[in-house]
mmCIF file of N, CA and C in Angstrom:
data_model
loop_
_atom_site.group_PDB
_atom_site.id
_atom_site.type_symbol
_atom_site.label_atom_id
_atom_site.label_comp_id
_atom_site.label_asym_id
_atom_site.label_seq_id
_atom_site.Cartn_x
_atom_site.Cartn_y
_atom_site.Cartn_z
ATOM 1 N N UNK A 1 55.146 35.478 28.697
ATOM 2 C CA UNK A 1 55.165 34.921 27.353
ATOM 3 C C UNK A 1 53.764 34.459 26.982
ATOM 4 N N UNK A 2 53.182 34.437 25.728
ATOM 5 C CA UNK A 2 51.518 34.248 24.867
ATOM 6 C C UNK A 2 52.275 32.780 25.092
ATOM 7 N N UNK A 3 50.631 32.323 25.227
ATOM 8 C CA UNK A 3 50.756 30.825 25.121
ATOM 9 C C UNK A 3 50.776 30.198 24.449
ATOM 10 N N UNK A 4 50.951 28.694 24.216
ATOM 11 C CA UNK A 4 51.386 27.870 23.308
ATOM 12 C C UNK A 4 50.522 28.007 21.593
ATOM 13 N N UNK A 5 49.066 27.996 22.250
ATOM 14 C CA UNK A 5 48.541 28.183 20.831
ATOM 15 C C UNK A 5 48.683 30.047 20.581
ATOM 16 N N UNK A 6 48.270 30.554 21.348
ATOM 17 C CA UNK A 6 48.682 31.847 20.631
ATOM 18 C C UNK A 6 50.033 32.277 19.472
ATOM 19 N N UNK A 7 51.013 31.445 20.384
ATOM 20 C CA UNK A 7 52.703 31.652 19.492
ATOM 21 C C UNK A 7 52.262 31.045 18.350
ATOM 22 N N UNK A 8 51.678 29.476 18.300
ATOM 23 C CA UNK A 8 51.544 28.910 16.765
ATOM 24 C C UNK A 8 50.671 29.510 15.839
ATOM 25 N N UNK A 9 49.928 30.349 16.523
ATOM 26 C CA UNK A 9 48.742 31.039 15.802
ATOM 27 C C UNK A 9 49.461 32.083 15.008
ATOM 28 N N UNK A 10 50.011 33.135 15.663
ATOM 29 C CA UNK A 10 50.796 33.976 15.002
ATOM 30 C C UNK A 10 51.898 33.510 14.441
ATOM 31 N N UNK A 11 52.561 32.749 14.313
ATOM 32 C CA UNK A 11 53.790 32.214 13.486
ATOM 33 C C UNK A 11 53.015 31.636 12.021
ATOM 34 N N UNK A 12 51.833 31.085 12.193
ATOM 35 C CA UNK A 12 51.167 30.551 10.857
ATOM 36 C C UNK A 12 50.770 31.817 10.442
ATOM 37 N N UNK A 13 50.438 32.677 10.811
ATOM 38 C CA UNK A 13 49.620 33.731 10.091
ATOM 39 C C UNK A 13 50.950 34.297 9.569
ATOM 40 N N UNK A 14 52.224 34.515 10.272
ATOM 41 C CA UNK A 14 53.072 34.824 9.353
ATOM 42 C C UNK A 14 54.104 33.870 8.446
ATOM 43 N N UNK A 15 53.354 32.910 8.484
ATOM 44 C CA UNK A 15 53.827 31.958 6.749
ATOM 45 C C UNK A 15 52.769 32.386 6.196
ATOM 46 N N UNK A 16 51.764 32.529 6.441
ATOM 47 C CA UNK A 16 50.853 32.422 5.388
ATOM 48 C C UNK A 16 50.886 34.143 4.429
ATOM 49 N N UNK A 17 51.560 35.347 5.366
ATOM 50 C CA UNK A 17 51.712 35.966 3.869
ATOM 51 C C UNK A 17 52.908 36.134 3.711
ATOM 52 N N UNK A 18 53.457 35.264 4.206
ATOM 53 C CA UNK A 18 54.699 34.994 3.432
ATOM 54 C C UNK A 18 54.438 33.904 1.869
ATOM 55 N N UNK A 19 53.725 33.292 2.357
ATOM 56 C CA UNK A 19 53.113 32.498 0.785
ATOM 57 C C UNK A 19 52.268 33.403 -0.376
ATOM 58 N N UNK A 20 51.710 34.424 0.486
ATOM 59 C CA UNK A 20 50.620 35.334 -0.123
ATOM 60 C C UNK A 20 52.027 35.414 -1.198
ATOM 61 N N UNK A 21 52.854 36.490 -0.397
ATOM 62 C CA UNK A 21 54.152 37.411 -1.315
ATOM 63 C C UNK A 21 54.908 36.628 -2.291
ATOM 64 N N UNK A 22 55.149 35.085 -1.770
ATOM 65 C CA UNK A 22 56.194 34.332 -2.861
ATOM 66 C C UNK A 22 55.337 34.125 -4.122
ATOM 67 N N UNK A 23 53.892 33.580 -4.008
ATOM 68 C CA UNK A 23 53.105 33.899 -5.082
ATOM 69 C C UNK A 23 53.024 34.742 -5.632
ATOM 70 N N UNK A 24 53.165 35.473 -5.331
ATOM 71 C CA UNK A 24 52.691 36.818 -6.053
ATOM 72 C C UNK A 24 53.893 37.030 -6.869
ATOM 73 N N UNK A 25 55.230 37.048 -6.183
ATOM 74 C CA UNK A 25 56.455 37.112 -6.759
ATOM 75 C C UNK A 25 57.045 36.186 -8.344
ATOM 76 N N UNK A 26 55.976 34.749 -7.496
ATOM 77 C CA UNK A 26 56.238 33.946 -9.029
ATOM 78 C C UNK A 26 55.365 34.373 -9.847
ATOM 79 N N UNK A 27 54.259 34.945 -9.797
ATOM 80 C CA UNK A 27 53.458 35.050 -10.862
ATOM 81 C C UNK A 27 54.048 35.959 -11.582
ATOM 82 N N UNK A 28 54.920 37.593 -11.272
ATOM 83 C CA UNK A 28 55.620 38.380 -11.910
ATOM 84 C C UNK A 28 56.610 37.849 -12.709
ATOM 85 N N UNK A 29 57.333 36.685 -11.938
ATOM 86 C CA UNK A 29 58.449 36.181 -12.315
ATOM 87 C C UNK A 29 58.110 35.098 -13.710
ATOM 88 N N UNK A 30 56.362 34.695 -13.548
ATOM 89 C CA UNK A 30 56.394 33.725 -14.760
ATOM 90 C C UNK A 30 56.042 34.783 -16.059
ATOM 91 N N UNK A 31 55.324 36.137 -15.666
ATOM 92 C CA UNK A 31 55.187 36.490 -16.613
ATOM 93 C C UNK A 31 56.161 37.457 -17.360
ATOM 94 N N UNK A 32 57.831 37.895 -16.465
ATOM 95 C CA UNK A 32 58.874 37.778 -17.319
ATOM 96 C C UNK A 32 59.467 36.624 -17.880
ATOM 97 N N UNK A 33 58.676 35.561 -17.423
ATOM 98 C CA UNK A 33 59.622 34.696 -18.626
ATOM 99 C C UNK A 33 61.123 34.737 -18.627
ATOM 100 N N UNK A 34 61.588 34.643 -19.708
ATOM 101 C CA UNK A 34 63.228 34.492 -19.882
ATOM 102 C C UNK A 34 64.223 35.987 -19.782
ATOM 103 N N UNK A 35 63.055 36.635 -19.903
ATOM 104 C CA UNK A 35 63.301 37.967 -19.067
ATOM 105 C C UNK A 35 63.880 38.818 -17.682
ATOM 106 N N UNK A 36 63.542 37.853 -17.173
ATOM 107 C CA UNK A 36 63.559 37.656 -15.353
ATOM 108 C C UNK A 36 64.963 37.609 -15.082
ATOM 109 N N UNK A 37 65.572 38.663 -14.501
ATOM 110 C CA UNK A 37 67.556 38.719 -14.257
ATOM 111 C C UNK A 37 67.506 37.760 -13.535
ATOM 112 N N UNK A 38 68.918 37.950 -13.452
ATOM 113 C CA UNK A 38 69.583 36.749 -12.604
ATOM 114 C C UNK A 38 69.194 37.296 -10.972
ATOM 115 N N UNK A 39 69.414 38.427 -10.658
ATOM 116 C CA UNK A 39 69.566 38.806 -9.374
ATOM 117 C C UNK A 39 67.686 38.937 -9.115
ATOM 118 N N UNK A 40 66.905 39.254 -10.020
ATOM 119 C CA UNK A 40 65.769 38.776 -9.377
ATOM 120 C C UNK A 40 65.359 37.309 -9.066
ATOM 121 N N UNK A 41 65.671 36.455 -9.682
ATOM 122 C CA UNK A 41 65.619 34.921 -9.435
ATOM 123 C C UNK A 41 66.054 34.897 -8.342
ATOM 124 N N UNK A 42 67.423 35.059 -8.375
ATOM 125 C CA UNK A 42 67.670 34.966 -6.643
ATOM 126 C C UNK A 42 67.272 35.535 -5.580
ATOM 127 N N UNK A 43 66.886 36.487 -5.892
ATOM 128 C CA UNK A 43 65.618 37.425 -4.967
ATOM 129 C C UNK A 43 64.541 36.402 -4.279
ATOM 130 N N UNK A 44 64.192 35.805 -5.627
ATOM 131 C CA UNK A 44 62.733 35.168 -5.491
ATOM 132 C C UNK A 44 63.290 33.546 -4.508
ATOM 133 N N UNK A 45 64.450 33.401 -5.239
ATOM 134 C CA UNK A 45 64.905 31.810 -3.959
ATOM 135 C C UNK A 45 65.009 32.271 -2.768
ATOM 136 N N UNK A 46 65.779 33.463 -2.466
ATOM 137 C CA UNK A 46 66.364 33.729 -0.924
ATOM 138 C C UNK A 46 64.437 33.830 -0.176
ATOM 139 N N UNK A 47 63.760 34.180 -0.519
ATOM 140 C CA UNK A 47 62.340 34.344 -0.078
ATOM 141 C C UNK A 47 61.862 33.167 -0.115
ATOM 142 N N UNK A 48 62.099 31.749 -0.764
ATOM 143 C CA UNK A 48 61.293 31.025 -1.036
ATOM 144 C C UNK A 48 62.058 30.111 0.187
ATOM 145 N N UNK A 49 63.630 30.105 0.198
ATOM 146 C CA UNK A 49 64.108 29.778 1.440
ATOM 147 C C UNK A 49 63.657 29.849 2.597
ATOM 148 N N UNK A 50 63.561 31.716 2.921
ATOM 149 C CA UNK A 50 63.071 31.812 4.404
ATOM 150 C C UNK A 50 62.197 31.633 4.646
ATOM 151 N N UNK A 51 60.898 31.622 3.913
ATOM 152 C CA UNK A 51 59.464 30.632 3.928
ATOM 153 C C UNK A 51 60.004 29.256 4.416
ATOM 154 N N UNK A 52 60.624 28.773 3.610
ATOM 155 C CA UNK A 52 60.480 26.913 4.383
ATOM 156 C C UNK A 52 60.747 26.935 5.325
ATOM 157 N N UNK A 53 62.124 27.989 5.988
ATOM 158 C CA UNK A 53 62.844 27.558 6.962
ATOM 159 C C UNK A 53 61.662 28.180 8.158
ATOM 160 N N UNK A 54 61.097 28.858 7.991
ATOM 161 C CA UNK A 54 59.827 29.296 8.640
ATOM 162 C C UNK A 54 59.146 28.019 9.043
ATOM 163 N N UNK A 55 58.537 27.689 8.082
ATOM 164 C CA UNK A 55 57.367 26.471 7.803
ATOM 165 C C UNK A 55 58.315 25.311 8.764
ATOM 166 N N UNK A 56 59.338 25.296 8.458
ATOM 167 C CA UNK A 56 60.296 23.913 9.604
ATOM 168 C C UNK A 56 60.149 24.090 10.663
ATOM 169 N N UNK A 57 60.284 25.335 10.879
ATOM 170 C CA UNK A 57 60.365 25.662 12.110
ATOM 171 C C UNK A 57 59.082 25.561 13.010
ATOM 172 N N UNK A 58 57.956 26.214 12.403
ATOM 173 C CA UNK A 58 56.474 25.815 12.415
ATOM 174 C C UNK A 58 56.675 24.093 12.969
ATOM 175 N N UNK A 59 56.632 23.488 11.890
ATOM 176 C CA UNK A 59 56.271 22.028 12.612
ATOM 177 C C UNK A 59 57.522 21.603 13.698
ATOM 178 N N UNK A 60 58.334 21.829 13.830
ATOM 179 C CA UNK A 60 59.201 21.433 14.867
ATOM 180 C C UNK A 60 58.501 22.529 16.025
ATOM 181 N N UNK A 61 57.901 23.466 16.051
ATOM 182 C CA UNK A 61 57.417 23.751 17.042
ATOM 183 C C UNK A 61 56.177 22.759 17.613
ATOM 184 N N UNK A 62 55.476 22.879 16.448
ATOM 185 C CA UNK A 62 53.755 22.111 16.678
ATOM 186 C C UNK A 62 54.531 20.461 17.251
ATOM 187 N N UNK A 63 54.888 19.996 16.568
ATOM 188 C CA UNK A 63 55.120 18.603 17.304
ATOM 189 C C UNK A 63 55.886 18.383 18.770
ATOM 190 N N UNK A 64 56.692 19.522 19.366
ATOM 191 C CA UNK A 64 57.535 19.550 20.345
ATOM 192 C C UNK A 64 56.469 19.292 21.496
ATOM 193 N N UNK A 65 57.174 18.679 22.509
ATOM 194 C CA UNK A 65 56.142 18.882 24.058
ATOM 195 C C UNK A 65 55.961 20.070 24.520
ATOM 196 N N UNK A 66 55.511 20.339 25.463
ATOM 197 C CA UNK A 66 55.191 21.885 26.247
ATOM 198 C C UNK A 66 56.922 22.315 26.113
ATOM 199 N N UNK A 67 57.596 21.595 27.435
ATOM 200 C CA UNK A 67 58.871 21.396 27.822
ATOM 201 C C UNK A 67 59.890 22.070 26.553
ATOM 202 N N UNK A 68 59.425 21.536 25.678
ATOM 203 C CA UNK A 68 60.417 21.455 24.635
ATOM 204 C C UNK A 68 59.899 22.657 24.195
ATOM 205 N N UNK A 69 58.873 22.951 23.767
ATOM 206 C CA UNK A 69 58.038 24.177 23.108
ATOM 207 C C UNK A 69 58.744 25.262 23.414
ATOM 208 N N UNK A 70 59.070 25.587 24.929
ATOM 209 C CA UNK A 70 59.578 26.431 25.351
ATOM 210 C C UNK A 70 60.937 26.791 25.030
ATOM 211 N N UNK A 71 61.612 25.870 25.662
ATOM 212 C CA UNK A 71 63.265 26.469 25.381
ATOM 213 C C UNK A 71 63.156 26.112 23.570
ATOM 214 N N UNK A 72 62.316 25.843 22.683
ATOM 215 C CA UNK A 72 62.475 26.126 21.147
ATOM 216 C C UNK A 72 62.563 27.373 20.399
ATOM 217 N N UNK A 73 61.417 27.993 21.491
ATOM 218 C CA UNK A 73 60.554 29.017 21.235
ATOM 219 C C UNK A 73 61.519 29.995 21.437
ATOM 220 N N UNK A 74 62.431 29.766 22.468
ATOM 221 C CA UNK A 74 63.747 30.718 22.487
ATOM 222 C C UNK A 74 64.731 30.997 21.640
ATOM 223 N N UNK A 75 64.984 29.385 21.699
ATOM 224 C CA UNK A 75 66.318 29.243 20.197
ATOM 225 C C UNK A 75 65.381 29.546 18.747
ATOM 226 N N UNK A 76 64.267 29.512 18.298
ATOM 227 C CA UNK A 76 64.060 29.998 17.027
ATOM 228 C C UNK A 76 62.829 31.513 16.972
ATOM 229 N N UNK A 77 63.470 32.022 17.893
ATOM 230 C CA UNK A 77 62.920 33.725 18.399
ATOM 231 C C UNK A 77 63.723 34.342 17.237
ATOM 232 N N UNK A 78 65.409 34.316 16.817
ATOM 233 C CA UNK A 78 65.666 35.009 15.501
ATOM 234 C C UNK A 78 65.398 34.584 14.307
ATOM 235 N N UNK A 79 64.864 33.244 14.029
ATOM 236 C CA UNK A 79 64.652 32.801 12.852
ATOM 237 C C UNK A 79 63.144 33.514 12.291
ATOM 238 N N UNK A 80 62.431 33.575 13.569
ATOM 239 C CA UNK A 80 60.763 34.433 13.250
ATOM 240 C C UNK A 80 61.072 35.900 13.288
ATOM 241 N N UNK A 81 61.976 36.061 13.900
ATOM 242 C CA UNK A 81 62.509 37.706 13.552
ATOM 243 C C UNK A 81 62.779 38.076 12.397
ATOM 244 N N UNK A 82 63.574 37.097 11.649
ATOM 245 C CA UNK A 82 63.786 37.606 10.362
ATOM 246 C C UNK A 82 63.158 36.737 9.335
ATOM 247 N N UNK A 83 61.856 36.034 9.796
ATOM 248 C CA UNK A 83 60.729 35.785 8.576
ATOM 249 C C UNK A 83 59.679 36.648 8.675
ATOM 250 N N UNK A 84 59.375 37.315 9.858
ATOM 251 C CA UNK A 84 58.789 38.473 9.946
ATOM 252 C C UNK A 84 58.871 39.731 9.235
ATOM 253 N N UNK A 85 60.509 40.080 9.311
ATOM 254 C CA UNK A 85 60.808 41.290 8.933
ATOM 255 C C UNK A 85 61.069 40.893 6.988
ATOM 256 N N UNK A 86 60.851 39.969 6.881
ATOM 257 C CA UNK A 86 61.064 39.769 5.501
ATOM 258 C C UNK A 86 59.680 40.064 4.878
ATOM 259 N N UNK A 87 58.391 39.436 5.860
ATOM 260 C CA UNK A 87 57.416 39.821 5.679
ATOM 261 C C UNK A 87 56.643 40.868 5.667
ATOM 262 N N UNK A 88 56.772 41.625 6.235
ATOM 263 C CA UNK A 88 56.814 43.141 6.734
ATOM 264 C C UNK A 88 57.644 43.837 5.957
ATOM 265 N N UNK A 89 58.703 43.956 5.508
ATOM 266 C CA UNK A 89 59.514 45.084 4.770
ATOM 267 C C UNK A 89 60.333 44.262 4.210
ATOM 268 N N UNK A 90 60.753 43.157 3.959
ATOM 269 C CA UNK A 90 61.729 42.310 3.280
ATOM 270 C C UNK A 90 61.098 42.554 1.845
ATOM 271 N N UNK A 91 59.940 41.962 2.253
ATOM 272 C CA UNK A 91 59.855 41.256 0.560
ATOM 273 C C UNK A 91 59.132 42.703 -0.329
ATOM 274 N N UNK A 92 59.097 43.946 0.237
ATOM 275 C CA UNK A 92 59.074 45.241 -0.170
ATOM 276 C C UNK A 92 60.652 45.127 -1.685
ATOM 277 N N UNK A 93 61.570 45.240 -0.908
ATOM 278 C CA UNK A 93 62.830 45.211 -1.538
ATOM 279 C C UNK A 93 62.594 43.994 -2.740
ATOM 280 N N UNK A 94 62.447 43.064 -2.604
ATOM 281 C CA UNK A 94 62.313 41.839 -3.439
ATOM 282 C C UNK A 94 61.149 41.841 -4.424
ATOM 283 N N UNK A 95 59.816 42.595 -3.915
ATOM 284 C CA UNK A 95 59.285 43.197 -5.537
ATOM 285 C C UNK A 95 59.649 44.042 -6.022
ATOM 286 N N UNK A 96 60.587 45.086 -5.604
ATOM 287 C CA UNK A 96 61.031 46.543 -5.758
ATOM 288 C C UNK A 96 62.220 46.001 -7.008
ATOM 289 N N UNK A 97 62.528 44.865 -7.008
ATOM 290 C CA UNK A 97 63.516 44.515 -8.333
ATOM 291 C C UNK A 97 62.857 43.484 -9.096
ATOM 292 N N UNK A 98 62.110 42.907 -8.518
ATOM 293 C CA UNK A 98 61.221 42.586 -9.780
ATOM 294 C C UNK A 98 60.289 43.344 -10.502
ATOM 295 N N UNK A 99 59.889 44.486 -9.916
ATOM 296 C CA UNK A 99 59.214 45.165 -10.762
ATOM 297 C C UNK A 99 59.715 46.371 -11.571
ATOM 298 N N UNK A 100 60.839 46.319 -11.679
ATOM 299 C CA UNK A 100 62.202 47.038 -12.319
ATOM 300 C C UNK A 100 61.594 46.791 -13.593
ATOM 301 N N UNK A 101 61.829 45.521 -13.521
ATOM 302 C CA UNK A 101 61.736 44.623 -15.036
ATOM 303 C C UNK A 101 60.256 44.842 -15.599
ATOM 304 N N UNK A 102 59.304 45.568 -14.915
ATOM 305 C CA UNK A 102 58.079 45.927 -15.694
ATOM 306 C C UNK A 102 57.663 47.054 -16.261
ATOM 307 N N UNK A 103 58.987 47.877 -15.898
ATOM 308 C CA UNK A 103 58.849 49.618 -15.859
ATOM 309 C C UNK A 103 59.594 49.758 -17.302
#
């Protein structure tokens, strides 16, 4: 297993474009305006969700002891699985209907 700072290293780098994408998402989303469906809004929450729950997870890692670090690092192995893959090909799908609305 990568060590302690390595894991936090790569877990921040993947919030951080996960923030890149939710930005980007609101900025589409402010410039439909009242325009913006319903099912893209919710697009844009379910993403803005798995970001935090990311980011929680982040500091409940950073503050944990070694001890603890470890068996965490186990129990929230699917939660970075699927803020990853949201990051990576998730949030593909989630501009792919917001940008419906620009075509």
């Amino acid at each position: 297993m990568a060590d302690r700072q390595e894991v936090e290293s790569k877990l921040q780098a993947t919030i951080s474009k996960g923030e890149v994408k939710v930005e980007e998402l609101k900025a589409k989303m402010a410039e439909l305006g009242d325009d913006a469906s319903d099912e893209a809004k919710d697009a844009l929450a379910a993403a803005e969700n798995t970001l935090q729950a990311g980011k929680d997870k982040l500091s409940e890692l950073t503050a944990a002891s070694d001890e603890q670090f470890d068996s965490m690092m186990e129990s929230a192995k699917e939660t970075w699985d699927d803020l990853s893959a949201q990051v990576e090909g998730g949030w593909a799908s989630v501009t792919d209907k917001v940008k419906q609305f620009f075509s």
